[in-house]
XYZ file of C-alpha atoms in Angstrom:
257
model
C 17.467 9.444 -7.810
C 20.041 6.830 -6.818
C 19.221 4.927 -3.661
C 22.074 3.893 -1.462
C 22.042 0.306 -0.260
C 21.387 1.478 3.286
C 18.796 4.121 4.154
C 19.095 5.782 7.553
C 16.496 4.684 10.093
C 15.233 6.590 13.121
C 13.211 4.461 15.535
C 10.992 5.655 18.396
C 9.060 3.877 21.102
C 6.002 6.117 20.793
C 5.108 8.932 18.380
C 2.070 10.804 17.223
C 2.509 9.785 13.572
C 5.546 8.465 11.713
C 4.301 10.288 8.609
C 4.298 13.586 10.474
C 7.861 13.071 11.700
C 9.033 12.236 8.189
C 7.323 15.336 6.794
C 8.936 17.414 9.553
C 12.346 16.053 8.591
C 11.799 17.230 5.017
C 10.648 20.665 6.161
C 13.793 20.857 8.307
C 15.944 20.379 5.223
C 16.337 16.610 4.924
C 16.933 15.547 1.312
C 18.352 12.036 1.768
C 15.966 9.071 2.062
C 14.919 8.351 5.636
C 12.941 5.684 7.472
C 10.952 6.668 10.559
C 9.602 3.698 12.547
C 7.854 3.409 15.899
C 6.554 0.791 18.315
C 3.235 2.638 18.551
C 1.480 5.701 17.163
C -0.816 7.878 19.218
C -2.286 9.648 16.190
C -1.830 7.252 13.288
C -3.197 8.240 9.877
C -5.285 6.274 7.438
C -6.565 7.163 3.994
C -9.216 9.865 3.565
C -8.560 11.306 7.008
C -9.312 8.099 8.893
C -7.493 7.232 12.095
C -5.142 4.231 11.921
C -5.334 2.327 15.209
C -1.701 1.821 16.207
C -1.089 -0.209 19.402
C 2.296 -1.825 20.167
C 3.086 -5.088 18.402
C 2.395 -4.074 14.816
C 4.696 -2.415 12.297
C 4.466 1.345 11.798
C 6.901 3.041 9.481
C 7.249 5.910 7.018
C 9.753 6.405 4.222
C 10.775 9.894 3.122
C 11.846 10.293 -0.508
C 12.778 13.686 -1.952
C 12.265 14.246 -5.688
C 12.149 10.503 -6.407
C 10.678 10.956 -9.917
C 9.009 13.481 -12.234
C 5.707 14.710 -10.801
C 3.568 12.762 -13.271
C 5.158 9.493 -12.107
C 4.774 10.038 -8.352
C 1.364 8.274 -8.053
C 3.108 5.124 -9.264
C 4.870 4.913 -5.909
C 1.728 3.370 -4.387
C 2.277 0.354 -6.633
C 6.044 0.324 -6.115
C 5.733 0.241 -2.324
C 2.824 -2.215 -2.169
C 4.685 -4.549 -4.537
C 7.789 -4.304 -2.327
C 5.706 -5.033 0.753
C 4.069 -8.034 -0.885
C 7.459 -9.431 -1.838
C 8.777 -8.827 1.682
C 5.876 -10.442 3.537
C 5.783 -13.365 1.106
C 9.340 -14.201 2.150
C 8.174 -14.400 5.770
C 5.259 -16.757 5.054
C 5.337 -20.518 4.509
C 5.093 -21.436 0.813
C 1.714 -23.108 1.214
C -0.015 -19.881 2.370
C 1.825 -17.273 0.303
C -1.026 -17.258 -2.222
C -3.346 -15.903 0.503
C -1.422 -12.617 0.420
C -2.560 -10.207 -2.296
C -2.468 -6.513 -3.134
C -5.662 -4.456 -3.417
C -5.977 -1.310 -5.484
C -4.728 1.234 -4.832
C -2.499 0.518 -1.825
C -3.666 -2.166 0.617
C -2.505 -5.697 1.284
C -4.955 -8.485 2.011
C -4.572 -11.868 3.641
C -7.367 -14.272 2.753
C -9.222 -11.229 1.318
C -9.027 -9.360 4.637
C -6.991 -6.177 5.082
C -3.705 -6.788 6.844
C -1.686 -3.722 5.777
C -2.328 -0.212 4.525
C -0.203 2.407 2.815
C -0.674 6.179 2.974
C 1.212 8.597 0.723
C 1.553 12.288 1.510
C 3.419 14.984 -0.397
C 4.616 18.485 0.363
C 6.647 21.050 -1.553
C 9.435 23.279 -0.292
C 12.054 25.404 -2.045
C 11.450 23.763 -5.406
C 11.642 20.228 -4.023
C 8.949 17.616 -3.471
C 8.971 15.481 -0.369
C 7.028 12.220 -0.604
C 6.264 10.325 2.576
C 4.977 6.770 2.304
C 3.540 5.467 5.559
C 2.804 1.813 6.146
C 0.976 -0.011 8.914
C 1.053 -3.814 9.094
C -1.105 -5.847 11.459
C 1.405 -8.265 12.925
C -0.342 -9.026 16.239
C -3.599 -7.046 16.406
C -6.186 -5.507 14.087
C -9.035 -3.025 14.553
C -12.187 -4.321 16.216
C -14.431 -2.075 14.119
C -13.699 -1.365 10.462
C -15.763 -0.749 7.315
C -14.196 -3.840 5.704
C -12.877 -7.244 6.836
C -9.539 -6.992 8.678
C -7.088 -9.452 10.175
C -3.585 -9.806 11.617
C -0.862 -12.379 11.203
C -1.284 -13.873 14.673
C -4.990 -14.428 14.012
C -4.031 -16.201 10.789
C -1.573 -18.484 12.580
C 1.547 -16.697 11.359
C 4.220 -15.151 13.587
C 5.986 -12.204 11.942
C 7.541 -9.585 14.223
C 7.574 -5.888 13.412
C 11.382 -5.920 13.367
C 11.461 -8.835 10.925
C 8.985 -6.949 8.750
C 11.255 -3.908 8.641
C 14.333 -5.919 7.671
C 12.517 -7.597 4.783
C 10.503 -4.568 3.722
C 13.353 -2.055 3.672
C 15.457 -4.392 1.542
C 12.647 -4.958 -0.960
C 11.813 -1.245 -1.128
C 15.387 -0.459 -2.193
C 15.261 -3.211 -4.831
C 11.855 -2.350 -6.299
C 12.571 1.394 -6.322
C 15.694 0.637 -8.335
C 13.686 -1.571 -10.725
C 11.113 1.213 -11.144
C 13.792 3.533 -12.534
C 12.050 6.714 -11.350
C 8.987 5.899 -13.452
C 10.778 4.803 -16.615
C 10.001 1.133 -15.968
C 6.488 1.335 -14.535
C 5.206 -1.210 -17.051
C 7.117 -4.034 -15.340
C 6.014 -2.835 -11.883
C 2.405 -2.728 -13.086
C 2.644 -6.250 -14.532
C 4.172 -7.659 -11.334
C 1.523 -5.877 -9.250
C -1.338 -7.298 -11.330
C 0.075 -10.804 -10.899
C -0.441 -10.365 -7.151
C -3.705 -8.414 -7.279
C -6.967 -9.352 -5.628
C -10.263 -8.914 -7.453
C -9.094 -8.826 -11.069
C -11.898 -10.248 -13.180
C -14.384 -9.942 -10.314
C -17.377 -7.720 -9.663
C -16.476 -4.938 -7.226
C -17.834 -1.698 -5.800
C -15.718 1.451 -5.944
C -16.664 4.178 -3.483
C -15.841 7.675 -4.719
C -16.262 10.943 -2.828
C -19.738 11.544 -4.193
C -21.038 8.189 -5.404
C -20.480 4.457 -5.756
C -19.788 2.564 -8.968
C -20.266 -1.137 -9.566
C -18.676 -3.198 -12.278
C -15.989 -5.723 -13.109
C -12.354 -4.983 -12.305
C -10.646 -5.712 -15.607
C -7.178 -4.345 -14.909
C -5.088 -1.173 -14.803
C -4.308 1.287 -17.545
C -0.758 2.407 -18.330
C -0.914 4.999 -15.526
C -2.165 2.573 -12.878
C -5.777 3.739 -12.968
C -8.413 1.108 -12.246
C -10.501 -0.099 -15.191
C -14.074 -0.858 -14.177
C -16.184 -2.509 -16.860
C -19.961 -2.013 -16.974
C -21.873 -4.518 -19.154
C -24.147 -1.840 -20.631
C -22.100 1.348 -20.262
C -18.507 0.710 -21.303
C -15.558 1.160 -18.951
C -14.870 3.694 -16.213
C -11.270 4.798 -15.601
C -10.806 5.544 -11.899
C -7.908 7.489 -10.419
C -8.863 7.311 -6.728
C -11.424 5.510 -4.612
C -12.071 2.738 -2.101
C -12.553 -0.753 -3.500
C -14.961 -3.200 -1.869
C -15.003 -6.755 -3.153
C -17.905 -9.140 -2.988
C -17.367 -12.496 -1.261
C -16.338 -15.090 -3.817
C -19.599 -16.969 -3.176
C -21.563 -13.892 -4.321
C -19.754 -13.479 -7.629
C -21.819 -13.932 -10.738
C -20.745 -16.961 -12.790
C -18.798 -16.413 -15.980
C -20.560 -16.985 -19.281
C -23.768 -15.839 -20.935
């Protein structure tokens, strides 16, 4: 797929879910890339069926891509988009705090090890085509009061980044990184760039699966982007999907024997 330099954007003041509108556009016959953004969502979506609290002031947007790559490469888009978002937000931050921004497997962004952005991918098939919708929520001014993990927003961290500024930076970086990805033919460079910005590599983490939790050391990603979790006595687990929870740095076991 060749991305044009400018992708059409449809913006709304209030919607149920930007992902739903993007999926509807595909079902209605849309095949060109499309951004759907909104000032607020009344029924925002998070991973694993969770609700994404979506009051005005934050960024809410979804990108529709139709047949962007062979089916086996589509999961790589989580890394493509999170890398693009990291690059975009880094440009909006002062140099002395850019290191606080990291990516977390598989598709979150953290600021000072607290969640500040989330990405949700959904796919549907119609008439031999695959529509991929990548939704993104970024906490510019507010963040959830109750969450199963530490959360934050840019205002709370002393940074002022408007939702509109986020879109300008993010949409430009998405076009660039998608082009670099080459529809999955250049995932190795995307993976390397993602790991350079990743949180938790080399640390002890917990990965919550549907039916159990695993603990071990996050040692990297395999060639397909799956998380490698090392267990001192039981080898390495290769994980395709799950929720990662990191220990506070003060709780990490020291290196060495």
